Amino acid sequence: MIRAVRASAVGAIAAIEDLGLLRVPDSLPVFDGDLNDALEIERIAGDTRSIANIVEDAPVGNAIRAAERLGCVVLPMESELGRHLGLSLRVDAVPVIRVARSAGSADDVPGDRQRFTVAHELGHLVLHSGLGQPVSPADATRREQEAHRFASSFLAPGDAIMSDLDLLGGRVTLNTLSKLKSKWGFSIKAFVVRFRQLGVIDDDQARSLYKQISSRRWNKHEPVDVGGEAAVWLPKALAKAYGSSSMRAERAAREHADLAWTYIDRWTQWATDGSSKIAAVTELQPRKRQEQASIATGDAPVILLANRRRG
């Protein structure tokens, strides 16, 4: 399954090149700090927010579009990879994120988990560039934890959420966490982890909150629905190059990329009801390119799995 998702990503980048679509320049920062220093990871997450034009101390309005503004090609996955919701890799130095679709409904991948997956994958691309494959299970686990820390800081910057918590009375309760989730699009369970990271609560308080979450059966379906997100760059680029006619785009795919339309439809299909969208949506502002070391080893792009489903 992972091999198929990887091959699909490689094919997508080849098709984008063959069709002459103009990509948003890669502006992902290159981490040059100490991965053992959590504050350094928080710093680079803040820098990444700034480059993505996210207002300081404000929620990330749309994580997928933030990744696109940073130059990532974000493609949907038709299903999860086991218990994983996404992966990231570089194809010919192009950063690619694959993420499970979400309609934000009770029967689908929750929107908050989809958002965290995207931020987690950004963390891998920023933090682990040039490191190659993990050398051991312990190394792989450590990288997952580092990407988790990056994602938490990217979506829920410490000073901002602590300020909001103070406005809500300063106590970390399920009620206050639900209110914070409605603003930040960050899950209640993730907020427990985040406030533990920031030293606002201790292990005993965290365990108590987890027990309350479990007793209310929130492990899989939390209150406060967060809507699913979708990429806009590829549909917009196709519409700009070939107009609104899917027939013209399909003809171009066959002539220039020797590609059946079903592949492109799959890469632009974010609706979970099977409907297709090939249309311009919002303007993506290109950024100045920065050199980024590839995390590929040899000819094979490194695949970084992300964000196991919890519960």
Coordinates of C-alpha atoms in Angstrom, one line a residue:
M1 CA 0.0 0.0 0.0
I2 CA 2.8 2.5 0.9
R3 CA 4.6 1.6 -2.3
A4 CA 1.4 2.3 -4.3
V5 CA 0.9 5.7 -2.6
R6 CA 4.5 6.6 -3.3
A7 CA 4.3 5.6 -6.9
S8 CA 1.2 7.6 -7.3
A9 CA 3.0 10.7 -5.9
V10 CA 5.9 10.2 -8.2
G11 CA 3.4 9.9 -11.1
A12 CA 1.7 13.1 -10.0
I13 CA 4.8 15.2 -10.0
A14 CA 5.8 13.8 -13.4
A15 CA 2.4 14.7 -14.8
I16 CA 2.6 18.2 -13.3
E17 CA 6.0 18.7 -15.1
D18 CA 4.8 17.2 -18.4
L19 CA 1.7 19.4 -18.4
G20 CA 3.8 22.5 -17.8
L21 CA 1.9 23.5 -14.6
L22 CA 3.6 26.3 -12.7
R23 CA 4.2 25.2 -9.1
V24 CA 4.3 27.5 -6.1
P25 CA 8.1 27.8 -5.2
D26 CA 9.4 25.8 -2.3
S27 CA 9.9 28.1 0.6
L28 CA 10.0 25.5 3.4
P29 CA 12.7 26.5 5.9
V30 CA 15.7 24.3 6.6
F31 CA 16.1 23.3 10.2
D32 CA 19.6 23.9 11.5
G33 CA 19.1 23.6 15.2
D34 CA 19.3 20.8 17.8
L35 CA 16.5 18.2 17.4
N36 CA 16.9 17.4 21.1
D37 CA 15.9 21.0 22.0
A38 CA 12.1 21.3 22.0
L39 CA 12.3 25.1 22.1
E40 CA 14.3 25.0 18.8
I41 CA 11.5 22.9 17.2
E42 CA 9.0 25.4 18.5
R43 CA 11.1 28.2 17.0
I44 CA 11.2 26.7 13.5
A45 CA 7.5 26.0 13.7
G46 CA 6.9 29.7 14.4
D47 CA 9.2 30.6 11.5
T48 CA 7.2 28.3 9.2
R49 CA 4.0 29.9 10.2
S50 CA 5.5 33.3 9.4
I51 CA 6.6 32.2 5.9
A52 CA 3.2 30.8 5.3
N53 CA 1.7 34.2 6.0
I54 CA -0.2 33.0 9.1
V55 CA -1.0 35.9 11.4
E56 CA 1.1 35.8 14.6
D57 CA -0.8 34.2 17.5
A58 CA -3.8 33.4 15.2
P59 CA -5.2 30.0 14.3
V60 CA -4.2 28.3 11.1
G61 CA -7.3 29.0 8.9
N62 CA -6.5 26.1 6.5
A63 CA -3.6 23.8 7.1
I64 CA -3.6 22.3 3.6
R65 CA -3.5 25.7 1.9
A66 CA -0.8 26.8 4.3
A67 CA 1.3 23.9 3.1
E68 CA 0.5 24.8 -0.5
R69 CA 1.7 28.4 0.1
L70 CA 4.9 26.9 1.3
G71 CA 5.3 25.0 -2.0
C72 CA 4.1 21.6 -1.1
V73 CA 2.0 19.6 -3.5
V74 CA -0.8 18.2 -1.3
L75 CA -2.6 15.1 -2.7
P76 CA -5.5 13.1 -1.2
M77 CA -5.3 9.5 -0.2
E78 CA -8.2 7.3 -1.0
S79 CA -7.9 5.5 2.2
E80 CA -5.7 5.3 5.3
L81 CA -2.3 3.5 5.3
G82 CA -3.2 1.0 8.0
R83 CA -3.6 3.4 11.0
H84 CA -1.7 6.2 9.4
L85 CA -3.6 9.2 8.0
G86 CA -0.8 10.6 5.8
L87 CA 2.8 10.5 4.6
S88 CA 5.4 12.9 3.1
L89 CA 8.2 12.6 0.6
R90 CA 10.2 14.5 -1.9
V91 CA 10.0 13.7 -5.5
D92 CA 12.8 15.3 -7.5
A93 CA 13.2 17.8 -4.6
V94 CA 9.5 18.7 -4.8
P95 CA 7.8 18.4 -1.3
V96 CA 4.7 16.2 -1.4
I97 CA 2.2 15.5 1.3
R98 CA -0.4 12.8 1.0
V99 CA -3.3 13.0 3.5
A100 CA -6.6 11.2 4.0
R101 CA -9.7 13.0 2.9
S102 CA -12.1 14.4 5.5
A103 CA -15.7 15.6 5.3
G104 CA -15.6 16.4 9.0
S105 CA -18.5 14.0 9.6
A106 CA -18.8 11.4 12.3
D107 CA -18.1 8.5 9.9
D108 CA -15.1 10.1 8.3
V109 CA -11.6 11.2 9.3
P110 CA -12.2 14.2 11.7
G111 CA -11.1 17.5 10.3
D112 CA -8.9 18.2 13.4
R113 CA -6.9 15.0 12.8
Q114 CA -6.6 15.8 9.1
R115 CA -5.2 19.2 10.0
F116 CA -2.8 17.7 12.5
T117 CA -1.6 15.2 9.9
V118 CA -0.7 18.0 7.5
A119 CA 1.2 19.9 10.1
H120 CA 2.9 16.8 11.2
E121 CA 4.1 16.1 7.7
L122 CA 5.3 19.7 7.4
G123 CA 7.3 18.9 10.5
H124 CA 9.0 15.9 8.8
L125 CA 9.8 18.0 5.7
V126 CA 11.2 20.9 7.7
L127 CA 13.0 19.0 10.5
H128 CA 14.3 15.9 8.8
S129 CA 15.5 17.2 5.5
G130 CA 18.7 15.4 4.5
L131 CA 18.6 12.8 7.3
G132 CA 17.7 9.8 5.1
Q133 CA 15.8 6.8 6.4
P134 CA 15.6 6.2 10.2
V135 CA 18.4 3.9 11.2
S136 CA 16.4 2.1 13.9
P137 CA 12.8 1.8 15.4
A138 CA 14.0 4.1 18.2
D139 CA 15.1 6.7 15.7
A140 CA 11.8 6.5 13.8
T141 CA 9.9 6.9 17.1
R142 CA 12.0 9.9 18.0
R143 CA 11.3 11.6 14.6
E144 CA 7.6 11.0 15.1
Q145 CA 7.7 12.8 18.4
E146 CA 9.7 15.7 16.9
A147 CA 7.1 16.0 14.1
H148 CA 4.3 15.9 16.7
R149 CA 6.0 18.7 18.6
F150 CA 6.3 20.8 15.4
A151 CA 2.7 20.2 14.5
S152 CA 1.5 21.1 18.0
S153 CA 3.4 24.4 17.9
F154 CA 2.4 25.1 14.3
L155 CA -1.3 24.7 15.0
A156 CA -1.4 25.8 18.7
P157 CA 1.4 28.3 19.4
G158 CA 2.2 28.3 23.1
D159 CA 1.8 32.0 24.1
A160 CA -1.4 32.3 22.2
I161 CA -3.3 29.3 23.6
M162 CA -2.1 30.1 27.1
S163 CA -3.4 33.6 26.8
D164 CA -6.8 32.2 25.6
L165 CA -6.8 29.7 28.5
D166 CA -6.3 32.6 30.9
L167 CA -9.3 34.4 29.3
L168 CA -11.3 31.2 30.0
G169 CA -10.4 31.2 33.7
G170 CA -7.0 29.4 33.6
R171 CA -8.2 25.9 34.4
V172 CA -7.7 23.1 32.0
T173 CA -11.0 21.3 31.9
L174 CA -12.9 19.5 29.2
N175 CA -15.2 22.5 28.9
T176 CA -12.4 24.9 28.4
L177 CA -10.6 22.5 25.9
S178 CA -13.8 22.3 23.9
K179 CA -14.0 26.1 23.6
L180 CA -10.3 26.2 22.6
K181 CA -10.9 23.5 20.0
S182 CA -13.7 25.6 18.4
K183 CA -11.3 28.4 17.9
W184 CA -8.1 26.6 17.0
G185 CA -9.3 23.5 15.1
F186 CA -7.0 21.4 17.4
S187 CA -8.4 18.3 19.1
I188 CA -9.2 18.1 22.8
K189 CA -6.8 15.2 23.3
A190 CA -4.1 17.1 21.5
F191 CA -4.7 20.1 23.7
V192 CA -4.1 17.8 26.8
V193 CA -0.7 16.9 25.3
R194 CA 0.0 20.5 24.4
F195 CA -0.6 21.9 27.8
R196 CA 1.4 19.0 29.3
Q197 CA 4.3 20.1 27.0
L198 CA 4.0 23.7 28.1
G199 CA 4.0 22.7 31.8
V200 CA 0.5 24.0 32.5
I201 CA -0.7 20.6 33.7
D202 CA 1.3 17.6 35.1
D203 CA 1.1 13.9 34.3
D204 CA -1.6 13.2 37.0
Q205 CA -3.8 16.0 35.6
A206 CA -3.3 14.7 32.1
R207 CA -4.2 11.2 33.1
S208 CA -7.4 12.5 34.8
L209 CA -8.4 14.3 31.6
Y210 CA -7.8 11.2 29.5
K211 CA -10.0 9.2 31.8
Q212 CA -12.7 11.8 31.5
I213 CA -12.4 11.8 27.7
S214 CA -12.6 8.0 27.6
S215 CA -15.6 7.9 30.0
R216 CA -17.5 10.3 27.7
R217 CA -16.5 8.1 24.6
W218 CA -14.7 11.0 23.0
N219 CA -11.6 9.0 22.0
K220 CA -12.9 8.5 18.4
H221 CA -15.5 11.3 18.1
E222 CA -15.0 14.5 20.1
P223 CA -17.5 17.3 20.4
V224 CA -17.0 20.4 18.2
D225 CA -16.9 19.3 14.6
V226 CA -13.9 20.6 12.6
G227 CA -14.6 20.7 8.8
G228 CA -12.4 18.8 6.4
E229 CA -10.0 20.6 4.1
A230 CA -9.0 20.3 0.5
A231 CA -6.1 21.3 -1.7
V232 CA -6.7 24.0 -4.3
W233 CA -3.4 24.5 -6.2
L234 CA -3.7 21.5 -8.6
P235 CA -7.3 22.1 -9.6
K236 CA -6.5 25.8 -10.0
A237 CA -3.4 25.2 -12.1
L238 CA -5.3 22.9 -14.4
A239 CA -8.1 25.4 -14.7
K240 CA -5.7 28.2 -15.5
A241 CA -3.8 26.1 -18.1
Y242 CA -6.8 24.5 -19.8
G243 CA -9.8 26.4 -18.8
S244 CA -12.9 25.1 -17.1
S245 CA -13.4 22.3 -19.7
S246 CA -12.4 19.0 -18.2
M247 CA -12.3 17.6 -21.7
R248 CA -9.5 19.9 -22.7
A249 CA -7.6 19.0 -19.5
E250 CA -8.2 15.3 -20.2
R251 CA -6.9 15.7 -23.8
A252 CA -3.8 17.5 -22.5
A253 CA -3.2 14.7 -20.0
R254 CA -3.2 12.1 -22.7
E255 CA -1.2 14.1 -25.2
H256 CA 1.5 15.7 -22.9
A257 CA 1.7 13.2 -20.0
D258 CA 0.5 10.0 -21.7
L259 CA -1.9 9.7 -18.7
A260 CA -5.4 8.5 -18.3
W261 CA -7.7 11.2 -16.9
T262 CA -8.7 8.9 -14.0
Y263 CA -5.3 9.5 -12.4
I264 CA -5.6 13.3 -12.4
D265 CA -9.2 13.0 -11.2
R266 CA -7.9 10.9 -8.3
W267 CA -5.2 13.6 -7.4
T268 CA -7.8 16.3 -7.4
Q269 CA -10.7 14.4 -5.8
W270 CA -11.2 15.7 -2.2
A271 CA -15.0 15.2 -1.9
T272 CA -15.9 12.0 -0.1
D273 CA -19.2 11.7 -1.9
G274 CA -17.4 10.9 -5.2
S275 CA -18.1 14.2 -6.9
S276 CA -15.2 15.8 -8.8
K277 CA -13.9 19.3 -8.6
I278 CA -11.6 20.8 -11.2
A279 CA -12.0 24.5 -10.7
A280 CA -10.0 27.5 -9.5
V281 CA -10.7 28.3 -5.9
T282 CA -8.4 30.9 -4.2
E283 CA -5.3 32.8 -5.1
L284 CA -2.0 31.3 -3.9
Q285 CA 0.8 33.8 -3.5
P286 CA 4.1 32.5 -4.7
R287 CA 7.1 32.8 -2.4
K288 CA 10.8 33.3 -2.9
R289 CA 12.5 30.0 -3.4
Q290 CA 15.0 28.8 -0.8
E291 CA 17.4 26.0 -1.3
Q292 CA 16.2 22.9 0.5
A293 CA 18.3 19.7 0.8
S294 CA 16.4 16.7 -0.4
I295 CA 15.7 13.9 2.0
A296 CA 15.9 11.4 -0.7
T297 CA 18.6 8.7 -0.5
G298 CA 19.8 7.7 -3.9
D299 CA 16.9 7.6 -6.4
A300 CA 14.3 6.6 -3.9
P301 CA 12.4 9.4 -2.1
V302 CA 12.1 8.9 1.7
I303 CA 8.6 8.3 2.9
L304 CA 7.7 9.7 6.3
L305 CA 4.5 8.2 7.8
A306 CA 2.4 10.4 10.0
N307 CA -0.2 10.6 12.7
R308 CA -1.6 7.3 13.8
R309 CA -5.3 7.3 14.5
R310 CA -5.9 7.5 18.2
G311 CA -8.6 5.7 20.1

